[in-house]
PDB file of C-alpha atoms in Angstrom:
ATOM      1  CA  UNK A   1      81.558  93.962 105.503  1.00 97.00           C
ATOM      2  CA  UNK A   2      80.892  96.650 103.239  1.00 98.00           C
ATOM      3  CA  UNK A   3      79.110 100.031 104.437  1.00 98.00           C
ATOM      4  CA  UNK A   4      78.286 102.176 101.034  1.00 98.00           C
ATOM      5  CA  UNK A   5      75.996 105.778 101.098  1.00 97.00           C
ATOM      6  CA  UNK A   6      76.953 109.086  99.590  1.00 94.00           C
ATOM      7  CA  UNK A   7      78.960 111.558 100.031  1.00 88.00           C
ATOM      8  CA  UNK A   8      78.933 112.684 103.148  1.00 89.00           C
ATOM      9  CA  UNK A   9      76.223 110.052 103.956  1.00 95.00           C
ATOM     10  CA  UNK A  10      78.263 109.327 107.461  1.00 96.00           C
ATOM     11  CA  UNK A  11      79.396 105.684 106.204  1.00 96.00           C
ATOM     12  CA  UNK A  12      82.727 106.502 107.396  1.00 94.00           C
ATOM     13  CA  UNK A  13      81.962 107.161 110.690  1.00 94.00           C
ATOM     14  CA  UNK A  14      79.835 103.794 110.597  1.00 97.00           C
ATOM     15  CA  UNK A  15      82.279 101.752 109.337  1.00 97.00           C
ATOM     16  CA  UNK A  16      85.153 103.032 112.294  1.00 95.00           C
ATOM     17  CA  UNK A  17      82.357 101.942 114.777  1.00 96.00           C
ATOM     18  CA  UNK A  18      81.809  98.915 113.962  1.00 97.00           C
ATOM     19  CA  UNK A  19      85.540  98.037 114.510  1.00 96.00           C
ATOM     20  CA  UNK A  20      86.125 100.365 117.343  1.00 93.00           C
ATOM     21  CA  UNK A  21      85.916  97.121 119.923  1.00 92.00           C
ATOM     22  CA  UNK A  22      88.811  95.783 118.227  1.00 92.00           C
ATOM     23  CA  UNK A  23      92.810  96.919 119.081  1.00 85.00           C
ATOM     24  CA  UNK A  24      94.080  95.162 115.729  1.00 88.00           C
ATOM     25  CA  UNK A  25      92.944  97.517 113.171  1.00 94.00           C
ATOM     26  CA  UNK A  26      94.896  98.587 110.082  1.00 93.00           C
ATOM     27  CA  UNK A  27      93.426 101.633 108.726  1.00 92.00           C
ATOM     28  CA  UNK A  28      94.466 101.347 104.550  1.00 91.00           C
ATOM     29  CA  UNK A  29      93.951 104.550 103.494  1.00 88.00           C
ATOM     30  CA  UNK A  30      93.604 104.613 100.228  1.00 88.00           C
ATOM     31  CA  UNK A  31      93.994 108.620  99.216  1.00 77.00           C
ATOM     32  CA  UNK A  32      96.516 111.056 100.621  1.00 67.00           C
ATOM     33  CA  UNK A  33      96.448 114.355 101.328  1.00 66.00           C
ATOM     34  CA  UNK A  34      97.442 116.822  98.258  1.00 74.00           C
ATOM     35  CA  UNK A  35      99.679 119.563  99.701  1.00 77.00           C
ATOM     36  CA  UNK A  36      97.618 121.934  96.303  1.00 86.00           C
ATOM     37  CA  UNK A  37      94.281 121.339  97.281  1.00 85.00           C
ATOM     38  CA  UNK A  38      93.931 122.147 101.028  1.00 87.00           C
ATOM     39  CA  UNK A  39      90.106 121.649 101.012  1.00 88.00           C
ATOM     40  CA  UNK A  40      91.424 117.729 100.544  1.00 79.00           C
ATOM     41  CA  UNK A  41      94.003 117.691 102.841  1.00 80.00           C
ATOM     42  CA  UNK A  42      91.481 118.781 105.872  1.00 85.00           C
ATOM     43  CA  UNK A  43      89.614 116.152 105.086  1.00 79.00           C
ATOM     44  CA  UNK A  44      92.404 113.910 105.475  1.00 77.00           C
ATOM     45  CA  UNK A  45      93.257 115.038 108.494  1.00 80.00           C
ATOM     46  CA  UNK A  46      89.754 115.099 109.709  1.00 81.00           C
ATOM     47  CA  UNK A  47      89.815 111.393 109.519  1.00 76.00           C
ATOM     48  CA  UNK A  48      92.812 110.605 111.008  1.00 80.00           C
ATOM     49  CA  UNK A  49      92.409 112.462 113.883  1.00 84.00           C
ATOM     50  CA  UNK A  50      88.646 110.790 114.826  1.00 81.00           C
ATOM     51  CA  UNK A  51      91.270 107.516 114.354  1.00 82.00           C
ATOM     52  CA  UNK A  52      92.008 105.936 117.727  1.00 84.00           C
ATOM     53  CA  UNK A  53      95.947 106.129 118.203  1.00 84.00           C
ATOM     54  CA  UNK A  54      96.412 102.522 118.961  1.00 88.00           C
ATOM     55  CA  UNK A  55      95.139 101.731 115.052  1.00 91.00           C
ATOM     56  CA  UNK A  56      97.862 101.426 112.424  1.00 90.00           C
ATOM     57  CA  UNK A  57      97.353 103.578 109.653  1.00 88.00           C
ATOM     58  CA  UNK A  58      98.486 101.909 105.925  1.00 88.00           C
ATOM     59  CA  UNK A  59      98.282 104.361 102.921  1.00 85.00           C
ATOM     60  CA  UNK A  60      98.186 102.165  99.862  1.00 85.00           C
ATOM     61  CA  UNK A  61      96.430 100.875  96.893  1.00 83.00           C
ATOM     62  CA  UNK A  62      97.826  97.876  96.439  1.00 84.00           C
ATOM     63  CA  UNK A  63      95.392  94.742  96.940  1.00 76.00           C
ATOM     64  CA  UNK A  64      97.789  92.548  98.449  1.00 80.00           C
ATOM     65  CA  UNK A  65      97.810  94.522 101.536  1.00 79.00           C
ATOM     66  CA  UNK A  66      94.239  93.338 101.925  1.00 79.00           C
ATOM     67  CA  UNK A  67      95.744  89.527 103.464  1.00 78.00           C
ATOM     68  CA  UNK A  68      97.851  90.734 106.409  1.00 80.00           C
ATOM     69  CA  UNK A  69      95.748  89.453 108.740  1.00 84.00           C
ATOM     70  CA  UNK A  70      93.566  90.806 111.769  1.00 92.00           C
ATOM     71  CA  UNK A  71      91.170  93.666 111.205  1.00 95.00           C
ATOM     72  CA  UNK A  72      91.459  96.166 107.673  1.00 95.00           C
ATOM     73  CA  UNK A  73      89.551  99.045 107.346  1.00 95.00           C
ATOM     74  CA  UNK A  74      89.216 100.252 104.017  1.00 95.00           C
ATOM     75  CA  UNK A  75      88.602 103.896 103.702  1.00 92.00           C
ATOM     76  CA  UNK A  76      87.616 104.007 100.822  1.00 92.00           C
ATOM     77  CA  UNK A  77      87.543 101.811  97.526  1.00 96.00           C
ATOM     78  CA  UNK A  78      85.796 105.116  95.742  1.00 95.00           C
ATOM     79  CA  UNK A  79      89.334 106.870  96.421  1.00 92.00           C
ATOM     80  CA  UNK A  80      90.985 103.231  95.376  1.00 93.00           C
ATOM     81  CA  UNK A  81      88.955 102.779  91.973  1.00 95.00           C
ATOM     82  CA  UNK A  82      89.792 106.421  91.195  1.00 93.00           C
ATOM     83  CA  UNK A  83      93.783 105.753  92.236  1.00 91.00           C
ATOM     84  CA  UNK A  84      93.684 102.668  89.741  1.00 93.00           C
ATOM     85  CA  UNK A  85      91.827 104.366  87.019  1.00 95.00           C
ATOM     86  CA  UNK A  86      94.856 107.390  86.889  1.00 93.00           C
ATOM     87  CA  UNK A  87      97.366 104.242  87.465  1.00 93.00           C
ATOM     88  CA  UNK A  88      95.980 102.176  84.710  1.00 96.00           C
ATOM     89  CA  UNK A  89      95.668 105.322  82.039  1.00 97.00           C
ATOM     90  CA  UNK A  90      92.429 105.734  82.103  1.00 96.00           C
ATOM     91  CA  UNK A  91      92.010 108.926  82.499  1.00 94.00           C
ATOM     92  CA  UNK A  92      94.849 109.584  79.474  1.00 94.00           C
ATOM     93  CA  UNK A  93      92.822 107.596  77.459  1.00 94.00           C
ATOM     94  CA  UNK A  94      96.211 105.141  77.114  1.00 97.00           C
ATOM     95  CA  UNK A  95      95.699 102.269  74.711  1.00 98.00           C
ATOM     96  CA  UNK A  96      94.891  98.704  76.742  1.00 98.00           C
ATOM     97  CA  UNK A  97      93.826 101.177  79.492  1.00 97.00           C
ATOM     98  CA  UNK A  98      90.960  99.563  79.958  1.00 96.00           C
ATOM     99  CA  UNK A  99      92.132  96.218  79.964  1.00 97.00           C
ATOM    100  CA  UNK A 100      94.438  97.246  82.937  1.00 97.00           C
ATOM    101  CA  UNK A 101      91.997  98.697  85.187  1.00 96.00           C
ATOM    102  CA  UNK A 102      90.019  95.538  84.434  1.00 96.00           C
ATOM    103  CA  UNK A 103      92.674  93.227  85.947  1.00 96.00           C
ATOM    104  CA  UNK A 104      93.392  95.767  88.933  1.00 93.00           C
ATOM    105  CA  UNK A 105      89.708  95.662  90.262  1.00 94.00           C
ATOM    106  CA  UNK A 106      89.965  91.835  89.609  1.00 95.00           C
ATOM    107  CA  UNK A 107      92.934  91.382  91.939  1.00 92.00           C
ATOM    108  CA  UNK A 108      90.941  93.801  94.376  1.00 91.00           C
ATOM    109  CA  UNK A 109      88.019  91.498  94.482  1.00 94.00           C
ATOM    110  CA  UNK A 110      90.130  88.356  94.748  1.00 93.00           C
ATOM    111  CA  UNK A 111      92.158  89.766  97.750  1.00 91.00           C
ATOM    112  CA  UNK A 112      88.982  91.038  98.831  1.00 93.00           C
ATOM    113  CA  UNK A 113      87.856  87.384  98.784  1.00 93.00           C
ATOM    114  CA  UNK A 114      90.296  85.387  99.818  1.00 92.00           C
ATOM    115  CA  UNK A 115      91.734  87.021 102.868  1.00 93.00           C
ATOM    116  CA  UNK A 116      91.488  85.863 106.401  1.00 93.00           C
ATOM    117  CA  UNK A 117      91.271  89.178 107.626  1.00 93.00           C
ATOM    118  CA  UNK A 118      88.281  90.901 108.723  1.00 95.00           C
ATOM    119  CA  UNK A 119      87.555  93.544 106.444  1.00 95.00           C
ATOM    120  CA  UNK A 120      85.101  96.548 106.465  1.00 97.00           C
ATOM    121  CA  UNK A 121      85.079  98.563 103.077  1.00 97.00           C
ATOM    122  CA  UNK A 122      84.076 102.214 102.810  1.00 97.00           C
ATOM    123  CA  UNK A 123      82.645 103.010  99.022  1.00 97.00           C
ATOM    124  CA  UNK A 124      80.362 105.930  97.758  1.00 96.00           C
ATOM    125  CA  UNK A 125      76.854 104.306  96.004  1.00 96.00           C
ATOM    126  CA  UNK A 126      77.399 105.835  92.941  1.00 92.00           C
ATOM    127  CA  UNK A 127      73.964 103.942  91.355  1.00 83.00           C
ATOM    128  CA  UNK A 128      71.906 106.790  92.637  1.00 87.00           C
ATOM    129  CA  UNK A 129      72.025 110.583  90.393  1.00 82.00           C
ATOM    130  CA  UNK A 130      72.148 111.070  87.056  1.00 86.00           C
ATOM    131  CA  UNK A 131      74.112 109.992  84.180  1.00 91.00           C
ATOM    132  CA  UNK A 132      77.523 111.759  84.281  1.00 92.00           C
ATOM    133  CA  UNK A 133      77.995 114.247  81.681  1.00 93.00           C
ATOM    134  CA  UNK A 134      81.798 113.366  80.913  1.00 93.00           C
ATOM    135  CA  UNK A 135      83.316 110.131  79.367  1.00 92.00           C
ATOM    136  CA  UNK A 136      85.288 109.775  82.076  1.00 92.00           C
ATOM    137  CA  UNK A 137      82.898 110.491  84.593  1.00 94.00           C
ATOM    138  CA  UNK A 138      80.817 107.451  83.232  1.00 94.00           C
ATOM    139  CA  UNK A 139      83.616 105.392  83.342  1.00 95.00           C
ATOM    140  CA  UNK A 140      84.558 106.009  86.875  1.00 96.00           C
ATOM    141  CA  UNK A 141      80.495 105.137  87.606  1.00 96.00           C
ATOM    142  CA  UNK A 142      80.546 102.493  85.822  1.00 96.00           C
ATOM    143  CA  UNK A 143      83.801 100.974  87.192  1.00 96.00           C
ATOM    144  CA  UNK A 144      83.242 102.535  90.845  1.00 97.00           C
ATOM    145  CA  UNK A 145      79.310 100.474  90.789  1.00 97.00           C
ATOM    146  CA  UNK A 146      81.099  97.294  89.270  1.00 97.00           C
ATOM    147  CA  UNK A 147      83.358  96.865  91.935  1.00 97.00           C
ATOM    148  CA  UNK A 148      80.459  97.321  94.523  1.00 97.00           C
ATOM    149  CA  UNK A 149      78.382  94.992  92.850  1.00 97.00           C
ATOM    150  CA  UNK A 150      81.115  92.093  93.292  1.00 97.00           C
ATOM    151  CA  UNK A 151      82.686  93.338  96.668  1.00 97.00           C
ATOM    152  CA  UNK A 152      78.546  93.045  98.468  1.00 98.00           C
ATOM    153  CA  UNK A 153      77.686  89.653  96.475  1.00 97.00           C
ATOM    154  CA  UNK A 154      80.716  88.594  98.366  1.00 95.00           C
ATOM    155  CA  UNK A 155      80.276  90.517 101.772  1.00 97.00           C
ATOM    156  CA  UNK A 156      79.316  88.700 104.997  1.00 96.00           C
ATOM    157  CA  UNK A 157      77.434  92.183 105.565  1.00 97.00           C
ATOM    158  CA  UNK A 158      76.284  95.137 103.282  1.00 98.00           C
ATOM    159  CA  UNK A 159      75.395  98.310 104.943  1.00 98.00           C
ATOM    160  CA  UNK A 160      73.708 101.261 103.275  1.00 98.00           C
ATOM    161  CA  UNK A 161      74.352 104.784 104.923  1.00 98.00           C
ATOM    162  CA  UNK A 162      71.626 107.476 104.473  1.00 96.00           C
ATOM    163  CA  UNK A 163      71.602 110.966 106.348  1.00 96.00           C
ATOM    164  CA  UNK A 164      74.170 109.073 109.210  1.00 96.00           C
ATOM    165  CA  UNK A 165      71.405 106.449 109.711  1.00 98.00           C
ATOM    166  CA  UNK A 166      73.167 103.043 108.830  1.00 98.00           C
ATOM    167  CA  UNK A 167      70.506 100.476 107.442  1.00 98.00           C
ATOM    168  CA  UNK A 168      71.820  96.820 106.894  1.00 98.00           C
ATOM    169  CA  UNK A 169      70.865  95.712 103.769  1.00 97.00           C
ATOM    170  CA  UNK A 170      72.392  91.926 104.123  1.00 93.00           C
TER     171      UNK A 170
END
Protein backbone atom coordinates (compact mmCIF):
# COMPACT_ATOMS: atom_id res chain seq x y z
CA UNK A 1 0.00 0.00 0.00
CA UNK A 2 1.02 3.39 -0.48
CA UNK A 3 -0.83 6.44 1.35
CA UNK A 4 0.70 9.88 -0.30
CA UNK A 5 -0.88 13.74 0.60
CA UNK A 6 1.06 16.76 1.74
CA UNK A 7 2.63 17.92 4.30
CA UNK A 8 0.87 17.66 7.09
CA UNK A 9 -2.01 16.14 5.01
CA UNK A 10 -2.49 13.40 8.05
CA UNK A 11 -1.15 10.40 5.74
CA UNK A 12 0.90 9.38 8.56
CA UNK A 13 -1.60 8.94 10.90
CA UNK A 14 -3.54 6.94 8.05
CA UNK A 15 -1.01 4.80 7.20
CA UNK A 16 -0.33 3.65 11.31
CA UNK A 17 -4.13 2.81 11.20
CA UNK A 18 -4.35 0.78 8.75
CA UNK A 19 -1.74 -1.56 10.40
CA UNK A 20 -2.74 -0.93 13.92
CA UNK A 21 -4.70 -4.58 13.92
CA UNK A 22 -1.49 -6.13 13.34
CA UNK A 23 1.32 -7.00 16.40
CA UNK A 24 4.17 -7.65 13.67
CA UNK A 25 4.96 -4.25 12.59
CA UNK A 26 8.43 -2.87 11.87
CA UNK A 27 8.31 0.77 11.85
CA UNK A 28 11.57 1.77 9.22
CA UNK A 29 12.05 5.07 9.94
CA UNK A 30 13.70 6.52 7.50
CA UNK A 31 14.95 10.14 9.09
CA UNK A 32 16.36 10.70 12.55
CA UNK A 33 16.17 13.23 14.78
CA UNK A 34 18.99 16.13 14.38
CA UNK A 35 20.17 17.04 17.89
CA UNK A 36 20.71 21.13 15.80
CA UNK A 37 17.40 21.50 14.63
CA UNK A 38 14.99 20.85 17.56
CA UNK A 39 11.88 21.86 15.52
CA UNK A 40 12.88 18.25 13.70
CA UNK A 41 13.60 16.36 16.50
CA UNK A 42 9.88 17.04 18.07
CA UNK A 43 8.62 15.83 15.25
CA UNK A 44 10.44 12.75 15.62
CA UNK A 45 9.45 12.21 18.75
CA UNK A 46 5.92 13.10 18.03
CA UNK A 47 5.77 10.03 15.95
CA UNK A 48 7.24 7.66 17.97
CA UNK A 49 5.38 8.26 20.81
CA UNK A 50 1.66 7.89 18.85
CA UNK A 51 3.77 4.34 17.98
CA UNK A 52 2.24 1.42 19.87
CA UNK A 53 5.15 -0.08 22.13
CA UNK A 54 4.77 -3.58 20.96
CA UNK A 55 5.97 -2.25 17.18
CA UNK A 56 9.68 -2.50 16.41
CA UNK A 57 11.09 0.58 15.36
CA UNK A 58 14.05 0.20 12.35
CA UNK A 59 15.86 3.51 11.43
CA UNK A 60 17.39 2.89 8.05
CA UNK A 61 17.61 3.62 4.45
CA UNK A 62 18.75 0.75 3.17
CA UNK A 63 16.23 -1.18 0.73
CA UNK A 64 17.08 -4.51 1.74
CA UNK A 65 15.45 -4.06 4.99
CA UNK A 66 12.25 -3.87 2.99
CA UNK A 67 12.23 -8.24 2.74
CA UNK A 68 12.30 -9.16 6.45
CA UNK A 69 9.13 -10.36 6.45
CA UNK A 70 5.71 -9.58 8.31
CA UNK A 71 4.36 -6.06 8.32
CA UNK A 72 6.88 -2.69 7.29
CA UNK A 73 5.78 0.58 7.71
CA UNK A 74 7.57 3.01 5.83
CA UNK A 75 7.57 6.43 7.27
CA UNK A 76 8.48 8.02 4.83
CA UNK A 77 10.17 7.48 1.29
CA UNK A 78 10.10 11.61 0.98
CA UNK A 79 12.69 11.50 4.03
CA UNK A 80 14.33 8.22 2.11
CA UNK A 81 14.66 9.93 -1.48
CA UNK A 82 16.10 12.98 0.29
CA UNK A 83 18.64 10.52 2.52
CA UNK A 84 19.76 8.93 -0.94
CA UNK A 85 20.01 12.12 -2.82
CA UNK A 86 22.79 13.58 0.10
CA UNK A 87 24.20 9.77 -0.01
CA UNK A 88 24.53 9.62 -3.71
CA UNK A 89 26.11 13.43 -4.07
CA UNK A 90 23.50 14.96 -5.30
CA UNK A 91 23.21 17.65 -3.51
CA UNK A 92 27.32 18.32 -4.00
CA UNK A 93 26.71 18.19 -7.42
CA UNK A 94 29.43 14.99 -7.41
CA UNK A 95 30.19 13.70 -10.88
CA UNK A 96 28.04 10.21 -11.71
CA UNK A 97 25.78 11.62 -8.94
CA UNK A 98 23.06 11.15 -10.79
CA UNK A 99 23.71 7.89 -12.03
CA UNK A 100 23.91 6.74 -8.30
CA UNK A 101 20.74 7.99 -7.06
CA UNK A 102 19.33 6.37 -10.19
CA UNK A 103 20.38 2.84 -9.13
CA UNK A 104 19.42 3.55 -5.32
CA UNK A 105 15.66 4.32 -6.14
CA UNK A 106 15.93 1.25 -8.52
CA UNK A 107 16.91 -1.14 -5.74
CA UNK A 108 14.08 0.69 -3.64
CA UNK A 109 11.47 -0.20 -6.14
CA UNK A 110 12.74 -3.74 -6.66
CA UNK A 111 12.73 -4.48 -2.84
CA UNK A 112 9.65 -2.64 -2.86
CA UNK A 113 8.46 -5.28 -5.36
CA UNK A 114 9.64 -8.27 -4.57
CA UNK A 115 9.14 -8.62 -0.87
CA UNK A 116 6.77 -10.88 0.91
CA UNK A 117 6.16 -8.48 3.44
CA UNK A 118 3.25 -6.34 3.76
CA UNK A 119 4.24 -2.96 3.21
CA UNK A 120 2.51 0.48 3.70
CA UNK A 121 4.65 3.50 2.36
CA UNK A 122 4.31 7.06 3.65
CA UNK A 123 5.46 9.73 0.73
CA UNK A 124 4.61 13.54 0.33
CA UNK A 125 2.68 14.16 -3.40
CA UNK A 126 5.05 16.44 -4.50
CA UNK A 127 3.06 16.75 -8.22
CA UNK A 128 0.89 19.41 -6.75
CA UNK A 129 2.63 23.44 -6.26
CA UNK A 130 4.73 25.10 -8.31
CA UNK A 131 7.91 24.58 -10.02
CA UNK A 132 10.75 24.75 -7.43
CA UNK A 133 12.87 27.68 -7.73
CA UNK A 134 16.30 25.82 -6.99
CA UNK A 135 18.16 23.13 -9.11
CA UNK A 136 18.12 21.04 -6.46
CA UNK A 137 14.78 21.56 -5.40
CA UNK A 138 13.65 20.30 -8.95
CA UNK A 139 15.66 17.48 -8.67
CA UNK A 140 14.39 16.27 -5.41
CA UNK A 141 10.62 16.77 -7.23
CA UNK A 142 11.48 15.22 -9.88
CA UNK A 143 13.17 12.19 -8.21
CA UNK A 144 10.70 12.30 -5.05
CA UNK A 145 7.40 12.05 -8.00
CA UNK A 146 9.46 9.30 -9.95
CA UNK A 147 9.67 7.05 -7.24
CA UNK A 148 5.86 7.51 -6.50
CA UNK A 149 4.97 6.98 -9.89
CA UNK A 150 6.66 3.35 -9.86
CA UNK A 151 6.05 2.49 -6.08
CA UNK A 152 1.63 3.09 -6.87
CA UNK A 153 1.83 1.33 -10.49
CA UNK A 154 3.06 -1.43 -8.31
CA UNK A 155 0.87 -0.97 -5.07
CA UNK A 156 -1.95 -3.40 -4.20
CA UNK A 157 -3.51 0.02 -2.81
CA UNK A 158 -2.84 3.82 -3.38
CA UNK A 159 -4.26 6.18 -0.93
CA UNK A 160 -4.38 9.95 -1.32
CA UNK A 161 -4.53 12.03 2.03
CA UNK A 162 -6.23 15.49 1.88
CA UNK A 163 -7.06 17.71 5.06
CA UNK A 164 -6.83 14.04 7.27
CA UNK A 165 -9.58 12.67 4.95
CA UNK A 166 -7.93 9.49 3.32
CA UNK A 167 -9.48 8.86 -0.26
CA UNK A 168 -8.41 5.50 -1.99
CA UNK A 169 -7.43 6.14 -5.23
CA UNK A 170 -6.74 2.25 -6.30
Amino acid sequence: MLVLGGSRSGKSAHAESLVADRDDVVYLATSTAAPEDAEWAQRVAAHRARRPAGWTTLETTVPSDLLRGGTVLVDSVTTWVAALMEQTGVWADEPGALDRLAGRCDALVGAWTMTPAHVVAVSDEVGLGVVPETRSGRLFRDALGEVNQRLAGTADEVWFVVAGLPQRLR
